[in-house]
JSON list of C-alpha atoms in Angstrom, two decimals:
[
{"chain": "A", "resi": 1, "resn": "MET", "atom": "CA", "xyz": [78.69, -40.05, 126.15]},
{"chain": "A", "resi": 2, "resn": "ILE", "atom": "CA", "xyz": [80.42, -37.49, 128.39]},
{"chain": "A", "resi": 3, "resn": "THR", "atom": "CA", "xyz": [82.22, -38.94, 131.40]},
{"chain": "A", "resi": 4, "resn": "GLY", "atom": "CA", "xyz": [83.59, -36.88, 134.30]},
{"chain": "A", "resi": 5, "resn": "ILE", "atom": "CA", "xyz": [83.67, -36.50, 137.94]},
{"chain": "A", "resi": 6, "resn": "LEU", "atom": "CA", "xyz": [81.23, -34.26, 139.90]},
{"chain": "A", "resi": 7, "resn": "THR", "atom": "CA", "xyz": [82.56, -33.05, 143.14]},
{"chain": "A", "resi": 8, "resn": "GLU", "atom": "CA", "xyz": [82.31, -30.21, 145.73]},
{"chain": "A", "resi": 9, "resn": "ASP", "atom": "CA", "xyz": [85.89, -30.72, 147.13]},
{"chain": "A", "resi": 10, "resn": "PRO", "atom": "CA", "xyz": [88.47, -28.75, 145.28]},
{"chain": "A", "resi": 11, "resn": "GLY", "atom": "CA", "xyz": [91.14, -30.53, 147.29]},
{"chain": "A", "resi": 12, "resn": "ILE", "atom": "CA", "xyz": [91.23, -33.41, 144.76]},
{"chain": "A", "resi": 13, "resn": "LEU", "atom": "CA", "xyz": [92.23, -31.17, 141.93]},
{"chain": "A", "resi": 14, "resn": "GLY", "atom": "CA", "xyz": [95.80, -31.05, 140.42]},
{"chain": "A", "resi": 15, "resn": "PRO", "atom": "CA", "xyz": [97.66, -28.97, 137.89]},
{"chain": "A", "resi": 16, "resn": "GLY", "atom": "CA", "xyz": [96.29, -29.55, 134.30]},
{"chain": "A", "resi": 17, "resn": "ASP", "atom": "CA", "xyz": [92.86, -30.70, 135.34]},
{"chain": "A", "resi": 18, "resn": "GLU", "atom": "CA", "xyz": [90.13, -29.26, 133.14]},
{"chain": "A", "resi": 19, "resn": "ILE", "atom": "CA", "xyz": [87.06, -28.21, 135.06]},
{"chain": "A", "resi": 20, "resn": "ILE", "atom": "CA", "xyz": [83.54, -26.68, 134.57]},
{"chain": "A", "resi": 21, "resn": "THR", "atom": "CA", "xyz": [81.86, -24.65, 137.32]},
{"chain": "A", "resi": 22, "resn": "ASN", "atom": "CA", "xyz": [79.42, -21.90, 137.81]},
{"chain": "A", "resi": 23, "resn": "ALA", "atom": "CA", "xyz": [80.07, -18.26, 138.12]},
{"chain": "A", "resi": 24, "resn": "GLY", "atom": "CA", "xyz": [76.82, -16.51, 138.80]},
{"chain": "A", "resi": 25, "resn": "SER", "atom": "CA", "xyz": [74.32, -17.56, 136.07]},
{"chain": "A", "resi": 26, "resn": "GLU", "atom": "CA", "xyz": [76.79, -18.88, 133.61]},
{"chain": "A", "resi": 27, "resn": "LEU", "atom": "CA", "xyz": [79.22, -21.79, 133.29]},
{"chain": "A", "resi": 28, "resn": "ARG", "atom": "CA", "xyz": [83.02, -21.27, 132.90]},
{"chain": "A", "resi": 29, "resn": "TYR", "atom": "CA", "xyz": [85.70, -23.66, 131.66]},
{"chain": "A", "resi": 30, "resn": "TYR", "atom": "CA", "xyz": [88.96, -23.49, 133.57]},
{"chain": "A", "resi": 31, "resn": "ILE", "atom": "CA", "xyz": [92.30, -25.39, 133.48]},
{"chain": "A", "resi": 32, "resn": "VAL", "atom": "CA", "xyz": [93.78, -25.65, 136.97]},
{"chain": "A", "resi": 33, "resn": "GLU", "atom": "CA", "xyz": [97.41, -24.34, 137.17]},
{"chain": "A", "resi": 34, "resn": "GLU", "atom": "CA", "xyz": [98.27, -25.14, 140.73]},
{"chain": "A", "resi": 35, "resn": "LYS", "atom": "CA", "xyz": [97.25, -27.56, 143.41]},
{"chain": "A", "resi": 36, "resn": "PRO", "atom": "CA", "xyz": [94.65, -26.04, 145.88]},
{"chain": "A", "resi": 37, "resn": "ARG", "atom": "CA", "xyz": [96.12, -25.05, 149.29]},
{"chain": "A", "resi": 38, "resn": "VAL", "atom": "CA", "xyz": [94.18, -25.49, 152.50]},
{"chain": "A", "resi": 39, "resn": "SER", "atom": "CA", "xyz": [93.19, -22.20, 154.16]},
{"chain": "A", "resi": 40, "resn": "LYS", "atom": "CA", "xyz": [93.74, -21.57, 157.90]},
{"chain": "A", "resi": 41, "resn": "LYS", "atom": "CA", "xyz": [90.18, -20.58, 158.33]},
{"chain": "A", "resi": 42, "resn": "LYS", "atom": "CA", "xyz": [87.39, -23.16, 158.72]},
{"chain": "A", "resi": 43, "resn": "THR", "atom": "CA", "xyz": [83.65, -22.46, 158.20]},
{"chain": "A", "resi": 44, "resn": "TRP", "atom": "CA", "xyz": [82.08, -21.18, 161.41]},
{"chain": "A", "resi": 45, "resn": "TYR", "atom": "CA", "xyz": [79.01, -23.39, 161.41]},
{"chain": "A", "resi": 46, "resn": "ASN", "atom": "CA", "xyz": [80.36, -26.87, 160.60]},
{"chain": "A", "resi": 47, "resn": "GLY", "atom": "CA", "xyz": [84.16, -26.64, 160.43]},
{"chain": "A", "resi": 48, "resn": "ARG", "atom": "CA", "xyz": [84.42, -27.68, 156.77]},
{"chain": "A", "resi": 49, "resn": "THR", "atom": "CA", "xyz": [87.83, -27.27, 155.11]},
{"chain": "A", "resi": 50, "resn": "ARG", "atom": "CA", "xyz": [88.22, -24.18, 153.07]},
{"chain": "A", "resi": 51, "resn": "TYR", "atom": "CA", "xyz": [90.81, -23.57, 150.30]},
{"chain": "A", "resi": 52, "resn": "ILE", "atom": "CA", "xyz": [92.65, -20.51, 149.12]},
{"chain": "A", "resi": 53, "resn": "ALA", "atom": "CA", "xyz": [91.65, -19.18, 145.73]},
{"chain": "A", "resi": 54, "resn": "VAL", "atom": "CA", "xyz": [93.21, -21.33, 143.04]},
{"chain": "A", "resi": 55, "resn": "LYS", "atom": "CA", "xyz": [95.10, -20.08, 139.92]},
{"chain": "A", "resi": 56, "resn": "CYS", "atom": "CA", "xyz": [93.30, -21.22, 136.79]},
{"chain": "A", "resi": 57, "resn": "ARG", "atom": "CA", "xyz": [93.55, -20.45, 133.11]},
{"chain": "A", "resi": 58, "resn": "VAL", "atom": "CA", "xyz": [90.49, -19.12, 131.48]},
{"chain": "A", "resi": 59, "resn": "ALA", "atom": "CA", "xyz": [89.41, -18.20, 127.95]},
{"chain": "A", "resi": 60, "resn": "MET", "atom": "CA", "xyz": [88.71, -14.44, 128.34]},
{"chain": "A", "resi": 61, "resn": "THR", "atom": "CA", "xyz": [88.99, -11.29, 126.37]},
{"chain": "A", "resi": 62, "resn": "GLN", "atom": "CA", "xyz": [89.58, -7.89, 127.95]},
{"chain": "A", "resi": 63, "resn": "LYS", "atom": "CA", "xyz": [88.69, -4.57, 126.56]},
{"chain": "A", "resi": 64, "resn": "THR", "atom": "CA", "xyz": [89.95, -1.37, 128.10]},
{"chain": "A", "resi": 65, "resn": "THR", "atom": "CA", "xyz": [88.37, 1.97, 127.43]},
{"chain": "A", "resi": 66, "resn": "SER", "atom": "CA", "xyz": [89.46, 5.44, 128.58]},
{"chain": "A", "resi": 67, "resn": "HIS", "atom": "CA", "xyz": [87.26, 8.37, 129.20]},
{"chain": "A", "resi": 68, "resn": "VAL", "atom": "CA", "xyz": [87.61, 11.93, 130.44]},
{"chain": "A", "resi": 69, "resn": "ASN", "atom": "CA", "xyz": [85.30, 13.16, 133.24]},
{"chain": "A", "resi": 70, "resn": "GLN", "atom": "CA", "xyz": [83.46, 16.12, 131.86]},
{"chain": "A", "resi": 71, "resn": "TRP", "atom": "CA", "xyz": [83.21, 17.90, 135.31]},
{"chain": "A", "resi": 72, "resn": "ASN", "atom": "CA", "xyz": [86.88, 17.73, 136.52]},
{"chain": "A", "resi": 73, "resn": "GLY", "atom": "CA", "xyz": [88.82, 16.79, 133.39]},
{"chain": "A", "resi": 74, "resn": "LYS", "atom": "CA", "xyz": [90.40, 13.67, 134.96]},
{"chain": "A", "resi": 75, "resn": "THR", "atom": "CA", "xyz": [90.95, 10.62, 132.84]},
{"chain": "A", "resi": 76, "resn": "TYR", "atom": "CA", "xyz": [89.66, 7.21, 133.94]},
{"chain": "A", "resi": 77, "resn": "THR", "atom": "CA", "xyz": [89.67, 3.74, 132.44]},
{"chain": "A", "resi": 78, "resn": "ASN", "atom": "CA", "xyz": [87.14, 0.85, 132.50]},
{"chain": "A", "resi": 79, "resn": "THR", "atom": "CA", "xyz": [88.08, -2.72, 131.83]},
{"chain": "A", "resi": 80, "resn": "TYR", "atom": "CA", "xyz": [85.52, -5.10, 130.43]},
{"chain": "A", "resi": 81, "resn": "LYS", "atom": "CA", "xyz": [86.04, -8.83, 130.61]},
{"chain": "A", "resi": 82, "resn": "THR", "atom": "CA", "xyz": [84.06, -11.22, 128.47]},
{"chain": "A", "resi": 83, "resn": "TYR", "atom": "CA", "xyz": [84.37, -14.99, 129.28]},
{"chain": "A", "resi": 84, "resn": "GLU", "atom": "CA", "xyz": [84.14, -17.57, 126.64]},
{"chain": "A", "resi": 85, "resn": "PHE", "atom": "CA", "xyz": [82.90, -21.13, 127.22]},
{"chain": "A", "resi": 86, "resn": "THR", "atom": "CA", "xyz": [85.77, -22.80, 125.36]},
{"chain": "A", "resi": 87, "resn": "ALA", "atom": "CA", "xyz": [88.94, -24.68, 126.37]},
{"chain": "A", "resi": 88, "resn": "PRO", "atom": "CA", "xyz": [91.62, -22.10, 127.13]},
{"chain": "A", "resi": 89, "resn": "ASN", "atom": "CA", "xyz": [94.95, -22.18, 125.44]},
{"chain": "A", "resi": 90, "resn": "GLU", "atom": "CA", "xyz": [98.41, -21.27, 126.75]},
{"chain": "A", "resi": 91, "resn": "ASN", "atom": "CA", "xyz": [98.03, -17.61, 125.76]},
{"chain": "A", "resi": 92, "resn": "ASP", "atom": "CA", "xyz": [94.97, -16.97, 127.83]},
{"chain": "A", "resi": 93, "resn": "PRO", "atom": "CA", "xyz": [95.24, -15.19, 131.21]},
{"chain": "A", "resi": 94, "resn": "ILE", "atom": "CA", "xyz": [95.53, -16.87, 134.59]},
{"chain": "A", "resi": 95, "resn": "VAL", "atom": "CA", "xyz": [92.98, -15.76, 137.15]},
{"chain": "A", "resi": 96, "resn": "LYS", "atom": "CA", "xyz": [92.40, -16.76, 140.80]},
{"chain": "A", "resi": 97, "resn": "VAL", "atom": "CA", "xyz": [89.12, -18.60, 141.37]},
{"chain": "A", "resi": 98, "resn": "ASP", "atom": "CA", "xyz": [87.26, -19.28, 144.61]},
{"chain": "A", "resi": 99, "resn": "LEU", "atom": "CA", "xyz": [86.09, -22.84, 144.42]},
{"chain": "A", "resi": 100, "resn": "ASN", "atom": "CA", "xyz": [84.90, -23.22, 147.91]},
{"chain": "A", "resi": 101, "resn": "PHE", "atom": "CA", "xyz": [81.36, -24.79, 148.17]},
{"chain": "A", "resi": 102, "resn": "LYS", "atom": "CA", "xyz": [80.85, -24.91, 144.41]},
{"chain": "A", "resi": 103, "resn": "GLN", "atom": "CA", "xyz": [79.99, -27.92, 142.39]},
{"chain": "A", "resi": 104, "resn": "ILE", "atom": "CA", "xyz": [82.89, -28.74, 140.12]},
{"chain": "A", "resi": 105, "resn": "TYR", "atom": "CA", "xyz": [82.80, -31.03, 137.12]},
{"chain": "A", "resi": 106, "resn": "ILE", "atom": "CA", "xyz": [86.13, -32.47, 136.16]},
{"chain": "A", "resi": 107, "resn": "THR", "atom": "CA", "xyz": [86.14, -33.12, 132.37]},
{"chain": "A", "resi": 108, "resn": "ASN", "atom": "CA", "xyz": [89.74, -34.16, 131.87]},
{"chain": "A", "resi": 109, "resn": "ARG", "atom": "CA", "xyz": [91.95, -35.39, 134.78]},
{"chain": "A", "resi": 110, "resn": "TYR", "atom": "CA", "xyz": [95.68, -34.72, 134.39]},
{"chain": "A", "resi": 111, "resn": "GLY", "atom": "CA", "xyz": [96.55, -33.80, 138.01]},
{"chain": "A", "resi": 112, "resn": "SER", "atom": "CA", "xyz": [97.24, -36.12, 140.97]},
{"chain": "A", "resi": 113, "resn": "GLU", "atom": "CA", "xyz": [94.62, -38.82, 141.55]}
]
């Protein structure tokens, strides 16, 4: 049996919390690295609290390819990111994630309660 907390308020998160949330049509597994900070902006229609994008660790692989434009000879690069739905480790990158108005499922609670 899986137990956790389902919330839409990122303000209750703390460093070390493991969360699952959506990103488009897929789910992503994050570990929160910092406490969410309140933004100066509010929503225009109901005044709900907004938060600044939160630093989270995520299991992701990056592949960079370089190409040469055949018309002008300039080199350009593309970076492809592939996210994995596994618990990230300490070697995985830290990204900033906008958690405003998303449903967040907290699987492991290590931050402040």
